[in-house]
XYZ file of C-alpha atoms in Angstrom:
659
model
C 25.164 18.188 10.985
C 27.043 19.278 14.244
C 27.619 22.927 14.286
C 30.793 23.606 16.008
C 32.780 26.600 16.933
C 34.403 28.815 20.076
C 32.206 30.080 22.870
C 30.145 32.902 22.646
C 27.449 34.642 24.340
C 24.078 33.218 22.459
C 22.398 36.401 22.073
C 25.770 37.688 20.193
C 26.066 34.464 18.131
C 22.547 34.193 17.424
C 22.522 38.165 15.669
C 25.664 37.330 13.799
C 24.831 33.418 12.574
C 21.298 33.716 11.969
C 21.367 36.688 9.684
C 18.124 38.669 9.610
C 19.404 40.688 6.541
C 18.796 38.339 3.678
C 18.137 38.437 -0.062
C 17.107 35.971 -2.713
C 19.186 33.526 -3.633
C 19.624 31.356 -6.923
C 16.351 33.458 -8.809
C 17.398 31.306 -12.150
C 16.693 27.788 -10.681
C 13.445 29.106 -9.291
C 12.332 30.558 -12.545
C 13.117 27.188 -14.274
C 11.323 25.186 -11.143
C 8.025 27.060 -12.199
C 8.924 26.881 -15.831
C 9.123 23.030 -15.315
C 5.612 22.706 -13.500
C 4.230 24.572 -16.646
C 4.986 22.181 -18.727
C 4.075 19.170 -16.134
C 0.867 20.897 -16.441
C 0.760 20.923 -20.454
C 1.805 17.204 -20.044
C -0.893 16.637 -17.769
C -3.417 17.886 -19.823
C -2.237 15.825 -23.120
C -2.861 12.468 -20.780
C -6.452 14.006 -19.726
C -7.175 14.657 -23.380
C -5.775 11.589 -24.936
C -6.061 9.173 -22.181
C -8.811 6.842 -20.730
C -7.951 4.826 -17.318
C -10.713 1.795 -18.438
C -8.153 0.836 -20.756
C -5.958 -0.155 -17.893
C -8.498 -2.887 -16.902
C -10.899 -3.368 -19.949
C -10.506 -4.768 -23.444
C -11.366 -3.773 -26.618
C -14.581 -5.221 -28.676
C -14.866 -5.676 -32.332
C -15.943 -2.305 -33.016
C -12.763 -0.603 -31.342
C -14.820 0.043 -28.011
C -13.496 0.117 -24.624
C -15.440 -2.659 -22.433
C -17.394 -0.916 -19.661
C -17.252 2.625 -21.645
C -20.624 4.464 -21.109
C -20.110 6.797 -24.162
C -19.131 3.823 -26.385
C -21.734 3.121 -29.231
C -23.912 0.845 -28.159
C -23.630 1.781 -24.347
C -21.300 -0.280 -22.273
C -21.355 0.958 -19.092
C -22.311 -2.693 -17.936
C -20.945 -4.745 -20.283
C -17.416 -4.641 -18.938
C -16.308 -8.775 -19.824
C -14.323 -9.481 -23.248
C -15.255 -12.448 -24.879
C -14.124 -13.973 -27.654
C -16.727 -14.927 -29.858
C -15.320 -17.642 -32.367
C -13.367 -20.105 -30.652
C -11.366 -21.509 -33.801
C -9.998 -17.927 -34.271
C -8.722 -18.440 -30.602
C -7.380 -21.944 -31.261
C -5.429 -20.436 -34.169
C -4.070 -17.504 -32.607
C -2.326 -20.128 -30.201
C -0.667 -21.936 -32.928
C 3.376 -20.678 -33.559
C 3.635 -19.273 -36.672
C 0.409 -18.511 -37.001
C -0.816 -15.137 -38.776
C -3.314 -14.490 -36.960
C -2.893 -12.918 -33.256
C -5.793 -12.790 -30.716
C -6.306 -9.181 -30.981
C -7.730 -9.719 -34.091
C -9.713 -12.662 -32.946
C -13.364 -11.056 -32.956
C -14.486 -10.036 -29.396
C -17.757 -8.330 -27.318
C -18.363 -7.047 -24.616
C -20.991 -9.110 -22.099
C -21.880 -8.966 -18.309
C -20.673 -12.266 -17.107
C -18.862 -14.531 -19.227
C -21.448 -17.479 -21.472
C -21.468 -21.094 -20.207
C -23.061 -23.781 -22.256
C -26.386 -25.124 -21.606
C -26.658 -29.071 -20.268
C -29.843 -29.644 -22.814
C -29.357 -26.969 -25.669
C -27.204 -24.851 -27.451
C -26.588 -21.376 -26.330
C -25.924 -18.517 -28.542
C -23.890 -15.174 -28.395
C -24.733 -12.729 -30.987
C -23.235 -9.341 -32.131
C -24.722 -6.217 -30.966
C -28.227 -5.785 -32.432
C -28.587 -3.394 -34.965
C -29.831 -3.216 -38.953
C -32.347 -5.995 -39.333
C -32.478 -7.005 -35.369
C -34.915 -5.118 -34.190
C -34.130 -5.434 -30.527
C -32.605 -2.604 -27.710
C -29.525 -3.473 -26.179
C -30.980 -3.898 -22.804
C -33.608 -6.139 -24.748
C -30.488 -8.020 -25.856
C -29.039 -8.521 -22.620
C -32.193 -9.855 -20.886
C -32.419 -12.469 -23.880
C -28.803 -13.451 -22.322
C -27.509 -12.095 -25.663
C -29.222 -14.416 -28.023
C -31.285 -13.824 -30.809
C -30.516 -16.701 -33.204
C -34.191 -17.351 -33.561
C -34.590 -13.800 -35.406
C -31.781 -14.524 -37.843
C -33.195 -14.889 -42.002
C -31.521 -18.487 -43.247
C -28.485 -16.584 -44.703
C -27.566 -14.994 -41.494
C -28.022 -18.767 -39.855
C -25.568 -20.459 -42.031
C -23.089 -17.498 -41.810
C -23.747 -18.180 -38.107
C -23.010 -22.210 -38.791
C -19.641 -21.080 -40.472
C -18.346 -19.106 -37.208
C -18.766 -16.264 -39.286
C -21.535 -14.648 -37.354
C -23.848 -12.688 -36.409
C -24.453 -15.543 -33.731
C -21.735 -17.809 -32.698
C -22.029 -21.078 -30.220
C -21.259 -21.085 -26.609
C -19.054 -24.791 -26.806
C -16.251 -24.030 -24.102
C -16.864 -22.943 -20.810
C -15.309 -19.643 -19.604
C -14.345 -17.809 -16.218
C -13.560 -14.328 -15.877
C -10.247 -13.892 -15.195
C -9.115 -10.065 -15.112
C -12.306 -9.080 -16.826
C -11.712 -11.215 -20.050
C -13.574 -14.802 -20.587
C -10.657 -17.318 -20.674
C -12.035 -20.510 -22.350
C -11.501 -23.749 -20.024
C -10.492 -26.292 -22.798
C -13.099 -28.462 -21.751
C -16.042 -28.761 -24.823
C -19.808 -29.253 -23.437
C -20.646 -32.758 -24.779
C -24.233 -31.617 -25.441
C -23.106 -28.385 -26.769
C -20.935 -29.766 -29.553
C -23.729 -32.791 -30.381
C -26.412 -29.692 -30.598
C -23.814 -27.773 -32.891
C -23.190 -30.671 -35.024
C -26.610 -31.894 -35.581
C -27.387 -28.157 -37.166
C -24.622 -28.720 -39.475
C -22.098 -26.101 -37.843
C -18.214 -26.369 -38.995
C -15.670 -28.364 -37.367
C -14.447 -26.803 -33.727
C -11.238 -27.815 -32.688
C -10.864 -28.964 -28.733
C -7.307 -28.146 -27.805
C -5.466 -26.918 -24.817
C -3.884 -23.932 -26.903
C -7.723 -22.409 -26.736
C -6.852 -21.846 -22.968
C -3.282 -21.048 -23.073
C -3.858 -18.430 -25.871
C -5.873 -16.318 -23.972
C -3.946 -16.925 -20.847
C -0.915 -15.939 -22.412
C -2.409 -12.641 -23.612
C -3.749 -11.549 -19.970
C -0.422 -12.447 -18.584
C 1.736 -10.785 -20.506
C 4.189 -8.328 -18.820
C 2.275 -5.096 -20.515
C -1.387 -6.143 -19.360
C 0.330 -6.995 -16.225
C 1.925 -3.147 -15.918
C -1.490 -1.567 -17.008
C -3.315 -3.768 -14.362
C -0.944 -2.416 -11.559
C -1.505 0.716 -12.476
C -5.031 0.591 -12.280
C -5.237 -1.023 -8.832
C -3.660 2.171 -7.694
C -6.916 4.014 -9.232
C -9.299 1.172 -7.979
C -7.886 1.364 -4.050
C -7.740 5.110 -4.186
C -9.995 5.360 -0.532
C -7.246 3.029 0.849
C -4.452 5.098 -0.996
C -6.185 8.291 1.216
C -6.759 6.595 4.453
C -3.485 4.379 4.536
C -1.350 6.618 2.724
C -2.623 10.024 4.045
C -4.929 9.913 6.988
C -3.620 7.209 9.210
C 0.478 8.093 8.834
C -0.171 11.478 9.776
C -1.890 10.904 12.867
C 0.414 7.905 13.919
C 3.397 10.665 12.965
C 1.736 12.671 15.478
C 1.188 10.453 17.715
C 4.896 9.228 17.778
C 6.004 12.856 18.712
C 3.949 13.213 21.038
C 4.649 10.004 23.003
C 8.707 11.394 22.461
C 7.317 14.147 24.385
C 5.675 12.640 27.259
C 7.616 9.173 27.097
C 11.165 9.645 26.134
C 12.974 6.935 28.532
C 10.764 4.326 27.401
C 10.355 4.875 23.658
C 13.723 3.787 22.484
C 12.318 0.141 23.774
C 8.769 0.420 22.422
C 10.000 1.669 19.179
C 12.135 -1.482 18.442
C 9.698 -4.371 19.902
C 6.519 -2.129 17.796
C 8.966 -2.474 14.786
C 10.042 -6.120 15.251
C 5.952 -7.149 15.962
C 5.291 -5.021 12.451
C 7.786 -6.380 10.383
C 6.826 -9.811 11.248
C 3.387 -9.368 10.741
C 3.854 -7.646 7.201
C 6.067 -10.833 6.181
C 2.647 -13.103 7.169
C 0.517 -10.788 4.948
C 2.946 -11.495 2.429
C 2.952 -15.171 2.955
C -1.060 -15.203 2.928
C -1.520 -13.682 -0.084
C 1.343 -15.632 -1.628
C -0.724 -18.618 -0.930
C 2.239 -20.048 1.367
C -0.071 -19.768 4.481
C -3.857 -20.281 4.735
C -6.219 -19.643 1.988
C -6.460 -16.226 1.430
C -4.326 -15.932 -1.633
C -4.713 -14.132 -4.281
C -6.437 -15.465 -7.504
C -6.942 -14.046 -10.718
C -10.506 -15.332 -11.529
C -12.947 -12.666 -10.318
C -16.486 -13.511 -9.018
C -17.990 -16.998 -8.028
C -16.317 -19.709 -10.075
C -15.954 -23.908 -10.179
C -13.155 -24.224 -6.967
C -11.478 -27.509 -9.146
C -10.283 -24.408 -11.521
C -7.477 -23.232 -10.607
C -5.103 -20.249 -13.210
C -1.980 -18.900 -12.034
C -0.755 -15.616 -12.533
C 1.929 -13.637 -13.065
C 1.007 -11.163 -9.979
C 1.480 -14.666 -7.578
C 5.163 -14.713 -8.739
C 5.795 -11.444 -7.608
C 3.857 -11.862 -4.718
C 6.343 -14.886 -4.187
C 9.456 -12.890 -4.693
C 8.084 -10.240 -2.347
C 7.582 -12.473 0.123
C 11.106 -13.890 0.124
C 12.786 -10.828 0.282
C 10.519 -9.650 3.233
C 11.557 -13.154 4.807
C 15.180 -11.773 4.463
C 14.624 -8.368 5.679
C 12.700 -9.667 8.791
C 15.683 -11.754 9.755
C 18.401 -9.135 9.179
C 16.000 -6.277 11.222
C 15.360 -8.496 13.987
C 19.086 -9.506 14.456
C 19.621 -5.722 13.800
C 17.640 -4.556 16.193
C 18.791 -7.149 18.968
C 22.546 -5.760 18.389
C 21.675 -2.294 18.713
C 20.429 -3.039 22.260
C 23.185 -2.008 23.710
C 23.336 1.381 22.557
C 19.660 2.526 23.591
C 20.717 4.635 26.148
C 22.782 6.760 24.163
C 19.848 6.777 21.689
C 17.367 7.734 25.354
C 19.700 10.853 25.662
C 19.282 11.547 21.961
C 15.563 11.540 22.149
C 15.637 14.062 25.578
C 17.130 16.915 23.206
C 14.298 15.892 20.828
C 11.757 16.041 23.286
C 12.977 19.352 25.123
C 13.066 21.047 21.325
C 8.855 19.676 20.875
C 8.294 20.988 24.396
C 9.549 24.371 23.692
C 8.902 24.417 19.975
C 5.707 23.518 20.013
C 4.491 24.322 16.544
C 6.989 21.778 15.338
C 4.196 18.677 15.783
C 1.403 20.968 13.628
C 3.765 22.608 11.192
C 4.487 19.161 8.688
C 1.065 19.290 8.521
C 1.089 22.148 6.028
C 3.641 20.504 3.363
C 2.144 17.411 3.682
C -1.472 18.680 2.856
C 0.263 21.064 -0.274
C 2.356 17.463 -1.116
C -0.826 15.739 -0.676
C -3.102 18.104 -3.199
C -0.029 17.585 -5.623
C 0.159 13.659 -5.475
C -3.979 13.779 -6.073
C -3.189 15.683 -9.352
C 0.078 13.265 -10.289
C -1.734 10.053 -9.782
C -4.851 11.424 -11.842
C -2.751 12.642 -14.480
C -0.670 9.045 -14.046
C -3.466 7.079 -14.961
C -4.218 8.872 -17.967
C -1.003 9.363 -19.231
C -0.326 5.141 -19.338
C -3.903 5.062 -20.691
C -3.155 7.682 -23.786
C -2.980 6.850 -27.039
C -5.052 6.320 -29.838
C -7.360 2.973 -30.666
C -7.087 2.385 -34.410
C -8.081 -1.111 -36.548
C -5.002 -3.421 -37.207
C -4.066 -3.960 -40.572
C -4.211 -8.095 -40.675
C -3.392 -10.746 -43.489
C -5.215 -13.486 -41.524
C -8.927 -15.017 -42.753
C -10.951 -13.224 -40.358
C -14.483 -12.898 -42.622
C -17.843 -11.634 -40.334
C -21.211 -11.250 -40.944
C -22.026 -7.067 -40.624
C -25.465 -6.510 -39.410
C -25.219 -3.114 -41.220
C -24.448 -4.249 -44.720
C -26.296 -7.337 -44.694
C -23.280 -9.307 -45.514
C -20.284 -11.055 -45.228
C -17.484 -8.654 -44.933
C -13.803 -9.664 -45.100
C -12.279 -6.165 -45.580
C -12.519 -4.355 -42.047
C -12.507 -7.656 -39.937
C -9.251 -7.013 -38.113
C -9.199 -5.913 -34.573
C -8.167 -2.981 -32.687
C -5.440 -2.078 -30.549
C -3.941 1.379 -28.587
C -1.141 2.737 -30.849
C 0.888 5.182 -28.510
C 2.784 8.088 -30.179
C 6.596 7.685 -29.350
C 6.780 10.753 -27.484
C 4.146 8.885 -24.790
C 7.351 7.252 -23.163
C 9.463 10.988 -22.920
C 5.970 11.964 -21.352
C 5.897 9.204 -18.739
C 9.553 9.689 -17.535
C 9.062 13.709 -17.710
C 6.098 12.876 -15.592
C 7.815 10.840 -12.947
C 10.724 12.976 -12.880
C 8.524 15.730 -12.081
C 6.794 14.111 -8.917
C 10.220 12.958 -7.552
C 11.267 16.659 -7.598
C 8.310 17.970 -5.982
C 8.591 15.336 -3.120
C 12.399 16.445 -2.778
C 11.410 20.212 -3.035
C 8.592 19.984 -0.031
C 10.802 17.581 1.837
C 13.900 20.608 1.469
C 11.452 22.972 2.262
C 10.044 21.325 5.449
C 13.841 20.522 6.422
C 14.931 24.392 5.945
C 11.601 25.857 8.117
C 12.209 23.171 10.703
C 16.106 23.774 10.712
C 15.793 27.598 11.153
C 13.052 27.027 14.117
C 15.231 24.733 15.812
C 18.298 26.821 15.357
C 16.523 29.667 16.908
C 15.412 27.792 19.812
C 19.030 26.588 20.437
C 21.118 29.159 20.046
C 18.946 31.482 22.736
C 19.150 28.468 25.204
C 15.685 28.971 26.175
C 16.173 32.671 26.803
C 14.463 35.488 25.829
C 15.550 37.725 22.764
C 14.428 40.268 20.880
C 15.597 38.843 17.376
C 13.652 35.507 17.813
C 9.972 36.308 17.052
C 7.218 34.370 19.663
C 6.434 31.543 16.725
C 10.208 30.915 15.338
C 8.306 28.314 12.642
C 6.299 31.130 11.138
C 9.403 33.273 10.994
C 11.956 30.550 9.573
C 8.310 29.936 6.886
C 8.667 33.522 6.266
C 12.594 33.931 5.183
C 11.926 30.491 3.594
C 8.997 32.004 0.920
C 11.149 35.138 0.730
C 14.392 34.178 0.016
C 15.352 30.878 -0.244
C 12.920 29.118 -2.362
C 15.067 29.003 -5.536
C 17.806 27.374 -3.059
C 15.824 24.728 -1.902
C 14.361 24.045 -6.028
C 18.410 23.756 -6.747
C 19.283 21.479 -3.708
C 15.954 19.321 -4.639
C 16.838 18.835 -8.233
C 20.742 18.243 -7.890
C 20.341 15.167 -5.591
C 18.374 12.903 -8.449
C 20.630 14.468 -11.058
C 24.127 13.148 -8.828
C 22.508 9.678 -7.836
C 21.538 9.420 -11.974
C 25.220 10.615 -13.021
C 26.622 8.433 -10.208
C 25.217 4.790 -12.028
C 27.321 4.904 -14.997
C 30.741 5.594 -13.348
C 30.182 2.961 -10.899
C 29.632 0.397 -13.581
C 32.993 1.654 -15.380
C 34.917 1.428 -12.002
C 33.846 -2.070 -10.746
C 34.452 -3.094 -14.368
C 37.998 -1.810 -14.189
C 38.369 -3.106 -10.511
C 37.652 -6.864 -12.089
C 40.116 -6.403 -15.056
C 43.795 -8.046 -14.693
C 46.111 -5.057 -13.436
C 49.361 -6.296 -14.951
C 47.619 -6.405 -18.444
C 45.654 -2.967 -17.652
C 47.081 -0.373 -20.211
C 47.514 3.469 -19.354
C 44.109 4.294 -21.079
C 42.373 1.769 -18.558
C 44.466 3.367 -15.556
C 43.439 7.006 -16.738
C 40.060 5.627 -17.150
C 39.783 4.085 -13.932
C 41.350 7.413 -11.954
C 38.734 9.507 -13.938
C 36.358 7.475 -12.486
C 37.346 7.424 -9.172
C 37.286 11.201 -9.246
C 33.936 11.797 -10.505
C 32.612 9.303 -8.164
C 34.425 11.653 -5.271
C 33.090 14.558 -6.833
C 29.714 12.968 -7.093
C 29.658 11.310 -3.676
C 30.777 15.253 -2.340
C 27.810 16.794 -3.784
C 25.757 13.624 -2.670
C 26.708 14.354 0.821
C 26.533 18.193 1.046
C 23.268 18.159 -0.878
C 21.296 17.100 1.902
C 19.938 18.635 5.095
C 22.590 19.747 6.327
C 23.132 22.283 3.306
C 19.505 23.030 4.160
C 20.258 23.994 7.541
C 22.725 26.333 6.808
C 20.659 28.081 4.090
C 18.411 28.578 7.451
C 20.640 29.797 9.558
C 22.720 31.915 7.070
C 20.463 32.941 4.087
C 23.312 31.753 1.783
C 22.783 30.170 -1.634
C 22.734 26.533 -2.243
C 26.217 25.758 -3.276
C 27.915 27.851 -0.611
C 25.768 26.370 2.044
C 27.001 22.956 1.081
C 30.414 24.444 1.039
C 30.020 25.135 4.432
C 27.954 22.422 5.617
C 30.620 19.914 4.532
C 33.173 21.994 6.080
C 31.525 21.719 9.347
C 31.019 17.779 9.134
C 34.325 17.081 8.758
C 35.824 19.060 11.354
C 33.251 17.196 13.786
C 33.002 13.660 12.237
C 33.901 12.280 15.252
C 30.821 13.547 16.996
C 28.854 13.037 14.425
C 29.849 9.429 14.202
C 29.230 8.701 17.847
C 25.979 10.234 18.594
C 23.933 11.282 15.214
C 24.556 7.491 13.700
C 21.974 5.743 17.139
C 20.007 8.929 16.998
C 19.112 8.271 12.831
C 18.510 4.730 13.776
C 15.774 4.942 16.571
C 14.763 8.285 14.403
C 14.298 5.554 11.187
C 12.728 2.964 13.267
C 10.209 5.273 14.092
C 9.532 6.351 10.269
C 9.680 2.699 9.863
C 6.950 1.743 12.057
C 4.540 4.090 11.041
C 5.436 2.814 7.312
C 4.681 -0.964 8.598
C 1.472 0.395 10.300
C 0.242 1.720 7.455
C 1.151 -1.147 5.237
C -0.889 -3.573 8.063
C -4.091 -1.487 7.739
C -3.754 -1.525 3.843
C -3.669 -5.047 3.612
C -6.543 -5.471 6.017
C -8.732 -2.918 4.019
C -7.397 -4.431 0.641
C -8.788 -7.938 1.949
C -12.363 -6.453 2.258
C -15.246 -7.832 -0.285
C -14.914 -4.467 -2.215
C -11.309 -5.128 -3.293
C -11.247 -8.768 -3.479
C -14.522 -9.964 -5.050
C -16.546 -7.228 -6.288
C -16.312 -4.663 -9.324
C -13.504 -2.948 -7.731
C -11.220 -6.033 -7.434
C -7.968 -5.327 -7.519
C -5.199 -7.657 -9.548
C -2.680 -7.973 -6.171
C -1.960 -5.945 -3.117
C 1.631 -5.402 -4.213
C 1.767 -2.197 -6.055
C -0.995 -0.330 -4.081
C 1.081 -1.167 -0.754
C 4.315 -0.088 -2.402
C 2.696 2.949 -3.365
C 1.369 3.409 0.219
C 4.770 3.079 1.583
C 6.085 5.990 -0.250
C 3.478 8.422 0.485
C 4.169 7.263 4.342
C 7.868 7.468 4.050
C 7.352 11.072 2.491
C 5.410 11.626 5.679
C 7.551 10.278 8.162
C 10.384 12.480 6.233
C 8.295 15.722 6.446
C 7.692 14.718 10.587
C 11.244 13.335 10.943
C 13.414 14.999 8.833
C 15.328 17.157 11.469
C 17.658 15.317 14.190
C 18.027 16.801 17.605
C 21.374 16.029 16.977
C 22.120 18.283 14.011
C 22.623 21.264 16.065
C 22.941 20.544 19.563
C 23.115 23.200 22.617
C 26.902 22.295 24.059
C 28.381 22.597 20.350
C 26.998 26.099 20.011
C 29.877 27.173 22.334
C 32.290 26.037 20.409
C 31.705 27.455 16.737
C 34.498 29.171 14.924
């Protein structure tokens, strides 16, 4: 915002405009903000009590236990892979009108996916209990097989594919911690099975597609995306916090000491980084090289290829990044003629940074506070998305299985388990997401207000000493914010999301009416069109006012949010030509600086996620897409905290013209 008015002595002006005697504003909104965060804590407590992040990655066994859960019965801390025991049930679940769903097919948790033997018949048996006197460790050491210990009744039941032991006829591969069958039965194992008198096992491609369809469902993919963020938390800290914070400070220092060349350096680095980021997406999508993501975990037959929904998403993002890259490179070439103007803008910034050096360090404070909130928020998000109650299904299909506890075939409680979500969980998730957005906007607004007060104090004394400006203007501005303006900042930070939300339906109405036939337009349609334009105008005014300009006026005058927004809007309208000439190019260069930091962190994130830890080992992520996007969001917040003031907002030469 350009502050414009009449010529005045800077000391007199500063004493009149930067008011020292203030009072608390918008206290009611501050109370609402505090109450909102109390509700956020209560909502998160519910998530921590009812959720289990393991549910986002691993499946459920025939007892309703989450695979990999050390608190299950038995202890499953090493048994993380879900394996379906009965191949005929898997085939039946793949039929179009079948009553049997895959979630009701009997499954168990194993360490690795079983493989058929070349010279014998391998078995996978239920968890040992009842008459089976084996410990879980012994059962694991025996490769999950105790068929030789079964009684004649148990053996006969097993040959009917009712357990407690089941033959390994089909090879399987670990796909996102579930053993997906490969529809190629082992001839030797199938021959042994038939010689023992086992029931007919159906060989069909549906046995492959049924599991693949379940693993590749939209809900399963969404859970894996959320789990990816939790698994890659070290990358989140390094590439979403430490690296962008360091690069932001370096960028500000470069503005301070290499101001003349910074526009050119910024544009060159930006083009290099956006091309590099696009190439990384091409690599992970499989369009370049052989480093494409794969849903298969661990070593496997190189001739086995399984396509996941995550790769389709990467293909779409790679195309989008290609378009963005072309537009960005052409735009950077187009603004080359404006570089000299951008240099003059950055010189103002360099002068301010040199005089008020605390501005380089200050954003670290809200950044650390916001980082603490994000760690709490991400943890609560993991538990909230995995909250719910595990209940047994009420199925009507034939799923009889041998129960080692009751020593008989049981057809009453053989249905599978699933996570049942209560109706209010979706509301809790939306409430939780809005809480993160409000907190982010709140801290950005606080940072804008403090920086605006500091820069304004410096500008209006023009480097001269003033008794009314403290030695550390940043500390003085922070003190005024904490004592008087938190309510106004809380109000402004919640106005923007509500204004954007309310604008969408009116914009939709306006577009539909615009496409209608004018000659047949009724009075009601004309009234609706005019009303929508009016509402859009009002909402647009709110959105334009509720930005850094309103916070600047809050820092200077100490007024409430709405009065500060009105004053900011009037000053913008009175100086629109100057803002158009100077601010636009300055904003572009500062925005490119933020994008350079974001893209640098993205490149670092891709390199870290490409390590063995996240590509093949226990913490393998399904796709780098969401972890990288989360880091871009965090980096943008970091960039806003470090660059949410523009040196054009309050210029020395315009201080002589304020009326």
